[in-house]
Coordinates of C-alpha atoms in Angstrom, one line a residue:
X1 CA 14.4 33.6 17.6
X2 CA 16.2 31.7 20.3
X3 CA 17.0 32.9 23.8
X4 CA 20.7 33.7 23.1
X5 CA 19.9 36.1 20.3
X6 CA 17.1 37.7 22.3
X7 CA 19.5 38.3 25.3
X8 CA 22.1 39.8 22.9
X9 CA 19.7 42.6 22.0
X10 CA 18.9 43.5 25.5
X11 CA 22.0 45.6 26.1
X12 CA 24.7 47.5 24.0
X13 CA 27.3 45.0 25.1
X14 CA 25.2 42.1 23.9
X15 CA 24.7 43.8 20.5
X16 CA 28.4 44.4 20.2
X17 CA 29.2 40.8 21.0
X18 CA 26.8 39.6 18.5
X19 CA 28.3 41.8 15.8
X20 CA 31.8 40.5 16.6
X21 CA 30.4 36.9 16.5
X22 CA 28.9 37.5 13.1
X23 CA 32.0 39.2 11.7
X24 CA 34.4 36.5 12.9
X25 CA 32.3 33.4 12.2
X26 CA 33.8 30.8 9.9
X27 CA 31.8 30.4 6.6
X28 CA 31.2 26.7 7.4
X29 CA 30.0 27.1 11.0
X30 CA 26.3 26.4 11.5
X31 CA 24.1 29.2 12.8
X32 CA 22.6 29.0 16.3
X33 CA 19.2 27.7 15.1
X34 CA 20.7 25.0 12.9
X35 CA 23.0 23.9 15.7
X36 CA 20.1 23.7 18.1
X37 CA 18.1 21.7 15.6
X38 CA 21.1 19.6 14.8
X39 CA 20.5 20.1 11.1
X40 CA 22.7 21.3 8.2
X41 CA 23.2 25.0 7.8
X42 CA 22.9 25.6 4.1
X43 CA 23.5 29.1 2.9
X44 CA 22.9 30.0 -0.8
X45 CA 25.1 32.2 -2.9
X46 CA 24.6 36.0 -2.1
X47 CA 22.4 35.2 0.9
X48 CA 23.2 36.4 4.4
X49 CA 20.9 33.9 6.0
X50 CA 20.8 30.1 5.7
X51 CA 17.9 28.3 4.0
X52 CA 16.1 27.3 7.3
X53 CA 16.3 30.9 8.7
X54 CA 15.0 32.4 5.5
X55 CA 12.2 29.8 5.3
X56 CA 11.1 30.7 8.9
X57 CA 11.9 34.4 8.5
X58 CA 14.3 34.4 11.4
X59 CA 17.6 36.2 11.9
X60 CA 20.7 34.0 11.3
X61 CA 22.8 34.4 14.4
X62 CA 26.2 33.0 15.5
X63 CA 26.2 33.8 19.2
X64 CA 26.0 30.5 21.1
X65 CA 29.2 28.8 22.0
X66 CA 29.7 25.5 20.1
X67 CA 29.4 22.3 22.1
X68 CA 32.4 20.0 22.2
X69 CA 32.7 17.9 19.1
X70 CA 31.4 14.3 19.3
X71 CA 33.1 11.3 17.8
X72 CA 32.0 10.5 14.3
X73 CA 29.7 7.6 13.8
X74 CA 31.4 4.5 12.2
X75 CA 28.8 4.0 9.5
X76 CA 29.8 7.2 7.6
X77 CA 33.2 7.6 5.8
X78 CA 35.2 10.8 6.6
X79 CA 34.2 12.4 3.3
X80 CA 30.5 11.7 3.7
X81 CA 27.9 13.9 5.3
X82 CA 26.1 12.3 8.3
X83 CA 22.6 12.2 9.4
X84 CA 20.5 15.0 10.9
X85 CA 19.0 12.8 13.6
X86 CA 21.1 14.1 16.4
X87 CA 24.0 11.6 15.9
X88 CA 26.6 14.3 16.2
X89 CA 27.1 18.1 16.3
X90 CA 26.7 19.8 13.0
X91 CA 30.1 21.4 13.2
X92 CA 31.7 17.9 13.3
X93 CA 30.3 17.1 9.9
X94 CA 31.8 18.1 6.6
X95 CA 29.9 21.1 5.1
X96 CA 27.9 21.0 2.0
X97 CA 29.8 22.2 -1.1
X98 CA 28.4 25.5 -2.0
X99 CA 27.2 25.6 -5.6
X100 CA 25.4 28.3 -7.5
X101 CA 21.9 27.5 -6.6
X102 CA 19.1 26.6 -9.0
X103 CA 16.8 26.0 -6.1
X104 CA 13.2 27.0 -5.6
X105 CA 13.7 30.3 -3.7
X106 CA 11.5 31.1 -0.8
X107 CA 9.4 33.4 -2.9
X108 CA 8.3 30.4 -5.0
X109 CA 9.7 31.5 -8.4
X110 CA 10.6 28.7 -10.8
X111 CA 14.1 27.9 -11.8
X112 CA 15.7 25.0 -13.6
X113 CA 16.7 21.7 -12.1
X114 CA 19.9 21.8 -9.9
X115 CA 23.3 20.3 -10.8
X116 CA 23.6 17.6 -8.1
X117 CA 26.9 16.2 -9.3
X118 CA 29.0 18.1 -6.8
X119 CA 26.6 18.3 -4.0
X120 CA 26.9 16.0 -1.0
X121 CA 23.6 14.8 0.4
X122 CA 22.1 12.9 3.3
X123 CA 20.8 10.6 0.6
X124 CA 24.1 9.5 -0.9
X125 CA 24.4 6.3 1.1
X126 CA 20.7 5.5 1.7
X127 CA 19.0 2.4 0.5
X128 CA 15.5 3.8 0.1
X129 CA 16.0 7.4 -0.9
X130 CA 18.9 7.4 -3.3
X131 CA 18.6 10.3 -5.7
X132 CA 19.2 8.4 -8.9
X133 CA 18.7 4.7 -8.1
X134 CA 16.1 2.5 -6.6
X135 CA 16.6 -0.9 -4.8
X136 CA 14.3 -3.8 -4.7
X137 CA 14.5 -6.5 -2.0
X138 CA 15.5 -10.0 -3.3
X139 CA 13.5 -12.6 -1.4
X140 CA 14.8 -16.0 -0.3
X141 CA 12.7 -17.9 -2.8
X142 CA 13.3 -15.6 -5.8
X143 CA 15.2 -16.5 -9.0
X144 CA 18.4 -15.0 -7.5
X145 CA 20.2 -17.6 -5.4
X146 CA 21.9 -16.2 -2.3
X147 CA 24.9 -18.6 -2.6
X148 CA 25.6 -17.4 -6.1
X149 CA 25.4 -13.8 -5.0
X150 CA 28.1 -14.7 -2.4
X151 CA 30.4 -15.7 -5.2
X152 CA 29.8 -12.6 -7.2
X153 CA 29.8 -9.8 -4.7
X154 CA 31.7 -9.3 -1.5
X155 CA 30.0 -8.5 1.7
X156 CA 28.4 -5.0 1.9
X157 CA 28.8 -4.3 -1.7
X158 CA 27.2 -1.0 -2.5
X159 CA 25.9 -0.6 -6.0
X160 CA 24.1 2.5 -7.2
X161 CA 22.7 1.1 -10.5
X162 CA 25.0 3.4 -12.6
X163 CA 28.4 1.9 -11.8
X164 CA 27.7 -1.5 -13.3
X165 CA 26.9 -3.2 -10.0
X166 CA 23.5 -4.9 -10.0
X167 CA 23.2 -5.7 -6.3
X168 CA 23.6 -4.1 -3.0
X169 CA 24.1 -6.3 0.1
X170 CA 23.2 -4.6 3.4
X171 CA 23.5 -7.5 5.7
X172 CA 24.2 -11.2 5.7
X173 CA 21.6 -12.9 3.5
X174 CA 19.9 -9.5 2.8
X175 CA 20.5 -8.3 -0.8
X176 CA 18.8 -5.7 -3.0
X177 CA 18.6 -5.4 -6.7
X178 CA 19.9 -2.1 -7.9
X179 CA 18.4 -0.2 -10.9
X180 CA 18.8 3.3 -12.3
X181 CA 15.6 5.4 -12.2
X182 CA 16.1 6.7 -15.7
X183 CA 15.3 3.4 -17.3
X184 CA 11.9 2.9 -15.8
X185 CA 8.4 3.6 -17.1
X186 CA 7.3 7.2 -17.0
X187 CA 10.6 8.5 -15.7
X188 CA 10.6 11.3 -18.2
X189 CA 7.3 12.6 -16.8
X190 CA 8.9 13.6 -13.4
X191 CA 10.0 17.1 -14.3
X192 CA 6.7 17.9 -16.0
X193 CA 4.7 16.6 -13.0
X194 CA 6.8 18.7 -10.6
X195 CA 6.4 21.8 -12.7
X196 CA 2.7 21.2 -12.8
X197 CA 2.5 20.8 -9.0
X198 CA 4.5 23.9 -8.3
X199 CA 2.5 25.9 -10.9
X200 CA -0.8 24.9 -9.1
X201 CA 0.4 26.1 -5.6
X202 CA 2.6 29.0 -6.8
X203 CA 3.6 31.1 -4.9
X204 CA 2.4 29.5 -1.7
X205 CA 4.6 26.3 -1.7
X206 CA 6.9 27.4 1.2
X207 CA 4.0 28.5 3.3
X208 CA 2.2 25.1 2.8
X209 CA 5.4 23.3 3.7
X210 CA 5.6 25.3 6.9
X211 CA 2.0 24.5 7.7
X212 CA 2.6 20.8 7.1
X213 CA 5.5 20.6 9.4
X214 CA 3.8 22.7 12.1
X215 CA 0.5 20.7 12.2
X216 CA 0.6 17.4 10.3
X217 CA 4.1 16.1 10.7
X218 CA 4.3 16.2 14.5
X219 CA 1.2 14.0 14.8
X220 CA 2.0 11.7 11.9
X221 CA 5.9 11.6 11.7
X222 CA 6.5 9.5 8.6
X223 CA 8.9 12.0 6.9
X224 CA 12.4 13.0 7.9
X225 CA 12.2 16.8 8.4
X226 CA 16.0 17.3 7.9
X227 CA 16.0 15.4 4.6
X228 CA 12.9 17.3 3.4
X229 CA 14.4 20.7 4.1
X230 CA 17.7 19.8 2.6
X231 CA 16.0 18.9 -0.7
X232 CA 13.5 21.8 -0.5
X233 CA 16.3 24.2 0.1
X234 CA 17.9 23.3 -3.2
X235 CA 15.0 22.7 -5.5
X236 CA 11.6 21.3 -5.8
X237 CA 13.0 19.3 -8.7
X238 CA 14.6 16.9 -6.2
X239 CA 11.3 15.5 -4.9
X240 CA 9.1 12.6 -5.8
X241 CA 6.1 14.4 -7.4
X242 CA 3.3 12.6 -5.5
X243 CA 5.1 13.2 -2.2
X244 CA 5.4 16.9 -2.8
X245 CA 1.8 17.1 -3.9
X246 CA 0.6 15.1 -0.9
X247 CA 2.4 17.5 1.5
X248 CA 0.7 20.5 -0.2
X249 CA -2.7 18.8 -0.2
X250 CA -2.7 17.9 3.5
X251 CA -1.4 21.3 4.5
X252 CA -4.2 23.0 2.6
X253 CA -6.7 21.7 5.2
X254 CA -5.1 24.3 7.6
X255 CA -4.9 27.1 5.1
X256 CA -6.6 29.5 7.5
X257 CA -3.9 28.8 10.1
X258 CA -1.4 30.9 8.2
X259 CA -2.2 34.6 8.5
X260 CA -0.7 35.4 5.1
X261 CA -2.7 32.7 3.3
X262 CA -6.0 33.2 5.1
X263 CA -7.0 36.1 2.9
X264 CA -5.9 34.5 -0.3
X265 CA -7.7 32.0 -2.6
X266 CA -6.7 28.3 -2.2
X267 CA -5.0 26.5 -5.0
X268 CA -7.0 24.0 -7.0
X269 CA -7.0 20.9 -4.8
X270 CA -8.7 18.7 -7.4
X271 CA -6.1 19.5 -10.0
X272 CA -3.3 18.9 -7.4
X273 CA -4.9 15.5 -6.4
X274 CA -5.2 14.4 -10.1
X275 CA -1.5 15.2 -10.7
X276 CA -0.5 13.4 -7.5
X277 CA -2.4 10.2 -8.3
X278 CA -1.1 10.1 -11.9
X279 CA 2.4 10.7 -10.7
X280 CA 2.1 8.0 -8.0
X281 CA 1.2 5.5 -10.7
X282 CA 4.5 6.3 -12.4
X283 CA 6.8 6.2 -9.4
X284 CA 5.6 2.8 -8.3
X285 CA 7.8 1.5 -11.1
X286 CA 10.9 2.9 -9.3
X287 CA 9.9 2.4 -5.7
X288 CA 11.5 4.4 -2.9
X289 CA 10.6 5.3 0.6
X290 CA 9.2 8.5 -0.8
X291 CA 6.7 6.4 -2.7
X292 CA 5.4 4.8 0.5
X293 CA 5.4 8.2 2.2
X294 CA 3.3 9.7 -0.7
X295 CA 0.8 6.9 -0.7
X296 CA 0.4 7.0 3.1
X297 CA -0.1 10.8 3.1
X298 CA -2.6 10.7 0.2
X299 CA -4.6 8.1 2.2
X300 CA -4.7 10.5 5.2
X301 CA -7.0 13.0 3.4
X302 CA -10.5 13.1 4.8
X303 CA -12.5 10.8 2.6
X304 CA -9.3 9.8 0.7
X305 CA -8.9 6.4 2.2
X306 CA -8.8 3.5 -0.3
X307 CA -8.4 -0.2 0.2
X308 CA -6.8 -0.6 -3.3
X309 CA -4.2 2.2 -2.7
X310 CA -3.5 0.7 0.8
X311 CA -2.8 -2.6 -0.9
X312 CA -0.4 -1.0 -3.3
X313 CA 1.4 0.8 -0.4
X314 CA 1.9 -2.5 1.4
X315 CA 3.3 -4.1 -1.8
X316 CA 5.7 -1.2 -2.4
X317 CA 6.8 -1.5 1.3
X318 CA 7.6 -5.1 0.7
X319 CA 9.6 -4.3 -2.4
X320 CA 11.7 -2.0 -0.3
X321 CA 12.2 -4.5 2.5
X322 CA 10.2 -2.6 5.1
X323 CA 8.8 -5.9 6.4
X324 CA 12.3 -6.9 7.6
X325 CA 14.3 -5.9 10.7
X326 CA 16.9 -3.4 9.5
X327 CA 18.9 -3.1 12.8
X328 CA 22.0 -4.8 11.5
X329 CA 21.9 -3.3 7.9
X330 CA 24.7 -1.2 6.6
X331 CA 22.7 1.9 6.1
X332 CA 22.6 5.3 7.9
X333 CA 21.1 5.2 11.4
X334 CA 18.6 7.9 10.5
X335 CA 17.3 5.7 7.6
X336 CA 16.8 2.8 10.0
X337 CA 14.6 5.0 12.2
X338 CA 12.7 6.2 9.2
X339 CA 12.2 2.6 8.0
X340 CA 10.9 1.5 11.4
X341 CA 8.4 4.4 11.4
X342 CA 7.2 3.6 7.9
X343 CA 6.9 -0.1 8.7
X344 CA 4.7 0.7 11.6
X345 CA 2.7 3.2 9.5
X346 CA 2.1 0.6 6.9
X347 CA 1.1 -1.9 9.5
X348 CA -1.4 0.5 11.0
X349 CA -2.8 1.5 7.7
X350 CA -3.3 -2.1 6.6
X351 CA -4.9 -3.3 9.9
X352 CA -7.3 -0.4 10.3
X353 CA -8.2 -0.4 6.6
X354 CA -8.9 -4.2 6.9
X355 CA -11.2 -3.3 9.8
X356 CA -13.2 -0.4 8.3
X357 CA -13.5 -2.1 4.9
X358 CA -14.1 -5.6 6.2
X359 CA -11.2 -7.0 4.1
X360 CA -8.5 -9.6 4.9
X361 CA -5.3 -8.0 6.1
X362 CA -2.2 -8.2 3.8
X363 CA 0.3 -7.8 6.7
X364 CA 0.7 -11.2 8.4
X365 CA 2.8 -11.7 11.5
X366 CA 5.2 -14.4 10.2
X367 CA 6.1 -12.3 7.2
X368 CA 6.4 -8.9 8.8
X369 CA 9.0 -8.4 11.5
X370 CA 7.4 -5.6 13.3
X371 CA 9.9 -3.3 14.9
X372 CA 9.6 -2.0 18.5
X373 CA 9.5 1.8 18.2
X374 CA 11.4 4.0 20.6
X375 CA 11.9 7.7 20.9
X376 CA 15.3 7.2 19.4
X377 CA 13.6 6.4 16.1
X378 CA 12.2 9.9 15.8
X379 CA 14.8 12.5 14.7
X380 CA 12.8 15.6 15.9
X381 CA 12.4 16.6 19.5
X382 CA 11.0 19.5 21.5
X383 CA 13.7 21.8 20.0
X384 CA 12.1 21.4 16.6
X385 CA 8.7 22.6 17.8
X386 CA 7.2 25.7 16.2
X387 CA 6.2 28.5 18.5
X388 CA 3.5 29.8 16.2
X389 CA -0.1 29.5 17.5
X390 CA -2.0 26.6 16.1
X391 CA 1.1 24.4 15.9
X392 CA 1.3 20.8 17.3
X393 CA 3.6 19.5 19.9
X394 CA 6.4 17.3 18.6
X395 CA 7.0 15.4 21.8
X396 CA 3.4 14.5 22.1
X397 CA 3.3 13.4 18.5
X398 CA 6.2 10.9 19.0
X399 CA 4.4 9.3 22.0
X400 CA 1.1 9.2 20.1
X401 CA 2.6 7.3 17.2
X402 CA 4.3 4.8 19.4
X403 CA 1.2 4.1 21.5
X404 CA -1.1 4.0 18.4
X405 CA 1.2 1.2 17.1
X406 CA 0.7 -0.7 20.4
X407 CA -3.0 -0.2 20.3
X408 CA -3.2 -1.4 16.7
X409 CA -1.5 -4.7 17.7
X410 CA -4.4 -5.3 20.2
X411 CA -7.0 -4.3 17.6
X412 CA -5.4 -6.6 15.0
X413 CA -5.6 -9.6 17.4
X414 CA -9.3 -8.8 18.0
X415 CA -9.9 -8.5 14.3
X416 CA -8.2 -11.8 13.5
X417 CA -9.9 -13.7 16.4
X418 CA -13.5 -12.4 16.0
X419 CA -13.9 -11.3 12.3
X420 CA -11.9 -13.8 10.2
X421 CA -13.8 -15.6 7.5
X422 CA -13.4 -18.9 9.3
X423 CA -15.7 -18.7 12.4
X424 CA -15.6 -22.4 13.1
X425 CA -13.7 -22.0 16.4
X426 CA -16.0 -19.2 17.6
X427 CA -19.1 -21.3 16.8
X428 CA -17.7 -24.4 18.6
X429 CA -16.9 -22.3 21.7
X430 CA -20.3 -20.7 21.8
X431 CA -22.1 -24.0 21.1
X432 CA -20.1 -25.8 23.8
X433 CA -19.9 -23.1 26.5
X434 CA -22.3 -20.4 25.5
X435 CA -21.5 -16.7 25.7
X436 CA -19.4 -17.5 28.8
X437 CA -16.9 -19.3 26.6
X438 CA -16.8 -16.3 24.3
X439 CA -16.1 -14.0 27.2
X440 CA -13.2 -16.2 28.3
X441 CA -11.8 -16.1 24.8
X442 CA -11.8 -12.3 24.6
X443 CA -10.6 -11.7 28.2
X444 CA -6.9 -11.4 27.2
X445 CA -7.9 -8.6 24.7
X446 CA -9.8 -6.8 27.4
X447 CA -6.8 -7.1 29.8
X448 CA -4.5 -5.9 27.1
X449 CA -6.7 -2.8 26.5
X450 CA -6.8 -2.0 30.2
X451 CA -3.0 -2.3 30.5
X452 CA -2.6 -0.1 27.5
X453 CA -4.8 2.6 28.9
X454 CA -3.0 2.4 32.3
X455 CA 0.4 2.8 30.7
X456 CA -0.7 5.9 28.6
X457 CA 1.6 8.9 29.4
X458 CA -0.1 11.9 30.9
X459 CA 0.8 13.9 27.7
X460 CA -1.6 11.8 25.7
X461 CA -4.6 12.4 28.0
X462 CA -7.5 14.4 26.4
X463 CA -7.3 17.2 29.0
X464 CA -3.6 17.7 28.3
X465 CA -4.0 20.8 26.0
X466 CA -1.6 23.7 25.8
X467 CA -2.7 27.3 25.2
X468 CA -2.9 28.1 21.5
X469 CA -1.7 24.7 20.5
X470 CA -3.5 22.0 18.6
X471 CA -3.9 18.5 20.1
X472 CA -4.1 15.4 18.1
X473 CA -4.7 13.0 21.0
X474 CA -8.3 12.7 19.9
X475 CA -7.7 10.2 17.1
X476 CA -5.7 7.9 19.5
X477 CA -8.6 7.8 22.0
X478 CA -11.1 7.4 19.2
X479 CA -9.2 4.3 18.0
X480 CA -9.2 3.0 21.6
X481 CA -13.0 3.3 21.8
X482 CA -13.4 1.6 18.4
X483 CA -11.2 -1.3 19.6
X484 CA -13.5 -1.7 22.6
X485 CA -16.6 -1.6 20.4
X486 CA -15.5 -4.2 17.9
X487 CA -15.1 -6.7 20.8
X488 CA -18.5 -5.9 22.3
X489 CA -20.1 -5.8 18.9
X490 CA -19.2 -9.5 18.4
X491 CA -20.5 -10.3 21.9
X492 CA -23.8 -8.6 21.3
X493 CA -24.1 -10.5 18.0
X494 CA -23.6 -13.8 19.9
X495 CA -26.5 -13.2 22.4
X496 CA -29.6 -15.3 21.8
X497 CA -32.9 -16.1 23.6
X498 CA -31.1 -19.2 25.0
X499 CA -28.6 -17.0 26.8
X500 CA -29.3 -16.9 30.6
X501 CA -31.0 -13.7 31.6
X502 CA -28.2 -12.7 34.0
X503 CA -25.5 -13.1 31.3
X504 CA -27.7 -11.3 28.8
X505 CA -28.2 -8.3 31.1
X506 CA -24.5 -8.3 32.0
X507 CA -23.4 -8.2 28.3
X508 CA -25.9 -5.7 27.2
X509 CA -25.1 -3.3 30.1
X510 CA -21.4 -3.6 29.3
X511 CA -22.2 -2.9 25.7
X512 CA -24.4 0.1 26.6
X513 CA -21.6 1.5 28.7
X514 CA -19.1 1.4 25.8
X515 CA -21.5 3.2 23.6
X516 CA -22.1 5.9 26.1
X517 CA -18.4 6.4 26.8
X518 CA -17.7 6.7 23.1
X519 CA -20.5 9.3 22.6
X520 CA -19.4 11.2 25.7
X521 CA -15.9 11.3 24.3
X522 CA -17.1 12.9 21.1
X523 CA -19.3 15.4 22.8
X524 CA -16.4 16.5 25.0
X525 CA -14.0 17.4 22.1
X526 CA -12.7 20.9 22.3
X527 CA -11.8 23.1 19.3
X528 CA -8.1 22.4 19.9
X529 CA -8.9 18.7 19.3
X530 CA -11.3 19.1 16.4
X531 CA -9.0 21.4 14.4
X532 CA -5.9 19.2 14.8
X533 CA -4.8 16.4 12.5
X534 CA -7.1 13.3 12.5
X535 CA -5.8 10.2 10.6
X536 CA -7.6 8.4 7.8
X537 CA -9.6 6.0 10.0
X538 CA -11.3 8.7 12.1
X539 CA -14.4 9.3 9.9
X540 CA -15.3 5.6 9.7
X541 CA -14.4 5.2 13.4
X542 CA -17.2 7.7 14.2
X543 CA -19.5 5.9 11.8
X544 CA -18.6 2.7 13.7
X545 CA -20.0 4.2 16.9
X546 CA -23.3 4.8 15.2
X547 CA -23.3 1.4 13.6
X548 CA -22.7 -0.2 17.0
X549 CA -25.5 1.8 18.5
X550 CA -27.7 0.6 15.7
X551 CA -26.9 -3.0 16.6
X552 CA -27.9 -2.4 20.2
X553 CA -31.1 -0.8 18.9
X554 CA -31.8 -3.7 16.5
X555 CA -31.3 -6.3 19.3
X556 CA -33.3 -4.5 21.9
X557 CA -35.6 -6.7 24.0
X558 CA -38.2 -4.1 24.7
X559 CA -39.7 -1.1 23.0
X560 CA -38.5 1.2 25.8
X561 CA -34.9 0.0 25.3
X562 CA -35.2 0.5 21.5
X563 CA -36.5 4.0 22.0
X564 CA -33.5 4.8 24.3
X565 CA -31.0 3.8 21.6
X566 CA -32.9 5.6 18.9
X567 CA -32.8 8.9 20.9
X568 CA -29.2 8.3 21.8
X569 CA -28.2 7.9 18.1
X570 CA -30.2 11.0 17.1
X571 CA -28.4 13.0 19.8
X572 CA -25.1 11.6 18.6
X573 CA -25.8 12.6 15.0
X574 CA -26.8 16.1 16.1
X575 CA -23.6 16.4 18.2
X576 CA -21.6 15.6 15.1
X577 CA -23.6 17.9 12.9
X578 CA -22.9 21.0 15.0
X579 CA -19.2 20.1 15.1
X580 CA -18.9 19.4 11.3
X581 CA -18.6 23.1 10.2
X582 CA -15.0 23.5 9.1
X583 CA -14.0 20.0 10.4
X584 CA -13.7 17.8 7.3
X585 CA -13.3 14.4 9.1
X586 CA -16.6 14.9 10.9
X587 CA -18.4 16.0 7.8
X588 CA -17.1 12.8 6.0
X589 CA -18.3 10.7 9.1
X590 CA -21.8 12.1 8.8
X591 CA -21.9 11.2 5.1
X592 CA -20.7 7.7 5.9
X593 CA -23.4 7.3 8.6
X594 CA -26.2 8.5 6.3
X595 CA -25.1 6.1 3.5
X596 CA -24.9 3.1 5.8
X597 CA -28.2 3.6 7.7
X598 CA -30.3 5.7 5.3
X599 CA -32.7 2.8 4.5
X600 CA -33.4 1.9 8.2
X601 CA -36.5 3.4 9.8
X602 CA -35.8 3.6 13.5
X603 CA -39.2 5.0 14.3
X604 CA -40.6 1.5 14.1
X605 CA -39.6 -0.8 16.9
X606 CA -37.3 -3.7 15.9
X607 CA -38.3 -6.0 18.8
X608 CA -40.4 -8.5 16.9
X609 CA -38.4 -8.4 13.7
X610 CA -35.1 -8.9 15.4
X611 CA -36.3 -12.0 17.3
X612 CA -37.5 -13.6 14.1
X613 CA -34.2 -12.7 12.2
X614 CA -32.1 -14.1 15.1
X615 CA -34.1 -17.4 15.1
X616 CA -33.7 -17.8 11.4
X617 CA -30.0 -17.2 11.6
X618 CA -29.5 -19.7 14.4
X619 CA -31.5 -22.3 12.4
X620 CA -29.2 -21.7 9.3
X621 CA -26.1 -22.1 11.5
X622 CA -27.3 -25.5 12.9
X623 CA -27.9 -26.7 9.3

């Protein structure tokens, strides 16, 4: 409950004023909580409280004095609802038409699909989340000629696939093909899939949604909370099945963080996952932003990462035009912010997947116009934070997402420079200038990493943890250490007996320091870090640390040095083992490590064997 409502209960006068406010309130006026969050205040028939207050079990009050109305944004007609991203006060927007609800009530009971014909929605003017239509980007080399489209359709034509208009133009030379959802493959499976999903989680759906937006969403903000709650407040039938299932699946990892759920049995996660993956196969034929969101969220499950699914998500993103700059498009402002966040999320998913799987990246710089994220691209703010213990800070999550995008750009440069299939340039530099030439080549990467670390806001430091709050800063810092490691991994690989002793010692000492820093980071993790959200690359990033330590062990020049690294890696594995109980990403990391190094006996010194292997490799390169 907000401060205004609390103060009103502190005296008889306050109680009386609140009663008067509630009696005289206009039906269409948003309650105090909805005004504070700048989201729609939707009240169902025969309900005294709005959907959001019922969902969070809060009192629906009308005490706060409304702020002066702001000028309506130009990109919405007078009869159209506007966005929930803070672009204007809720009172200045037309209210939703109240219809008899066929929604999923908060108690989770099942009702029929809603009648959406008379309901205004945030989605009515969107390009990527229209309720009945999907739009596919028409590329410049496609069969559709832009000059011919100019003759057929006027600028900013807005077709919805059901009014006879085949195209929608959102900017000069940017046109989308419009198609109705109902004529696509597997479209008739949607209702059955949604019913199956709700049946699996019944009656815990609302509690899982609450968990997701308390813990996962602030740290990985690829949904639009206002849009989600608008739809969830009406009916689960409005969702894309794999997206709804993905939200439930991720939230179940924090089942014990809800006091009401902790004593109950979890839903069948395997059945939910099977339904989600089957449904995802179907919705790919009618791609929307929700399809990308579902794929990305399913990939965030511990052990659920997949190079094939990542490739599909990239392809769907390109179908939706997420690789293009949408700044000048004729779409709602909040959708532009969502598109920018999703473009960055796809970019990061592709680049880090390419790293951990050793695959060529699908996202190439000339084809992807990467946006520069700002805080304005995130609709939620500190006002949307949940006060329950075990929640995650919204402000910190926004900064984390932005800085992870910047870090990924540095990592992607290192990946392309040092690990591309064509190593001709690297070999020429090493043959001409030795390791010194390689160090000069990677120096800009090292400088970029240092600048990135220096520019990191204080809120993203590992010691910035609030009482009874979870902190997801860990996966940002782990990604930083892995970026350092992939650079030094290549340097260590390039060392040879011909390398001058001084240079050899310098490189190996620097490599040793990176390993120790990464291990110390893991050993210093607090429960608030471990229990927070860790993104998909975290398990293999931990495995990367051990792999890198194994490389240092394998290239040791003395038995004493090899023994040092053997003990260091054993200590690291033990450190992870004692932290793996109830921490799924650590458990998956241990499994990855055991599978990648299970055939290597580190009790035998590698000194003699590594020298012979290095000599044979150099001989093959010369040939």
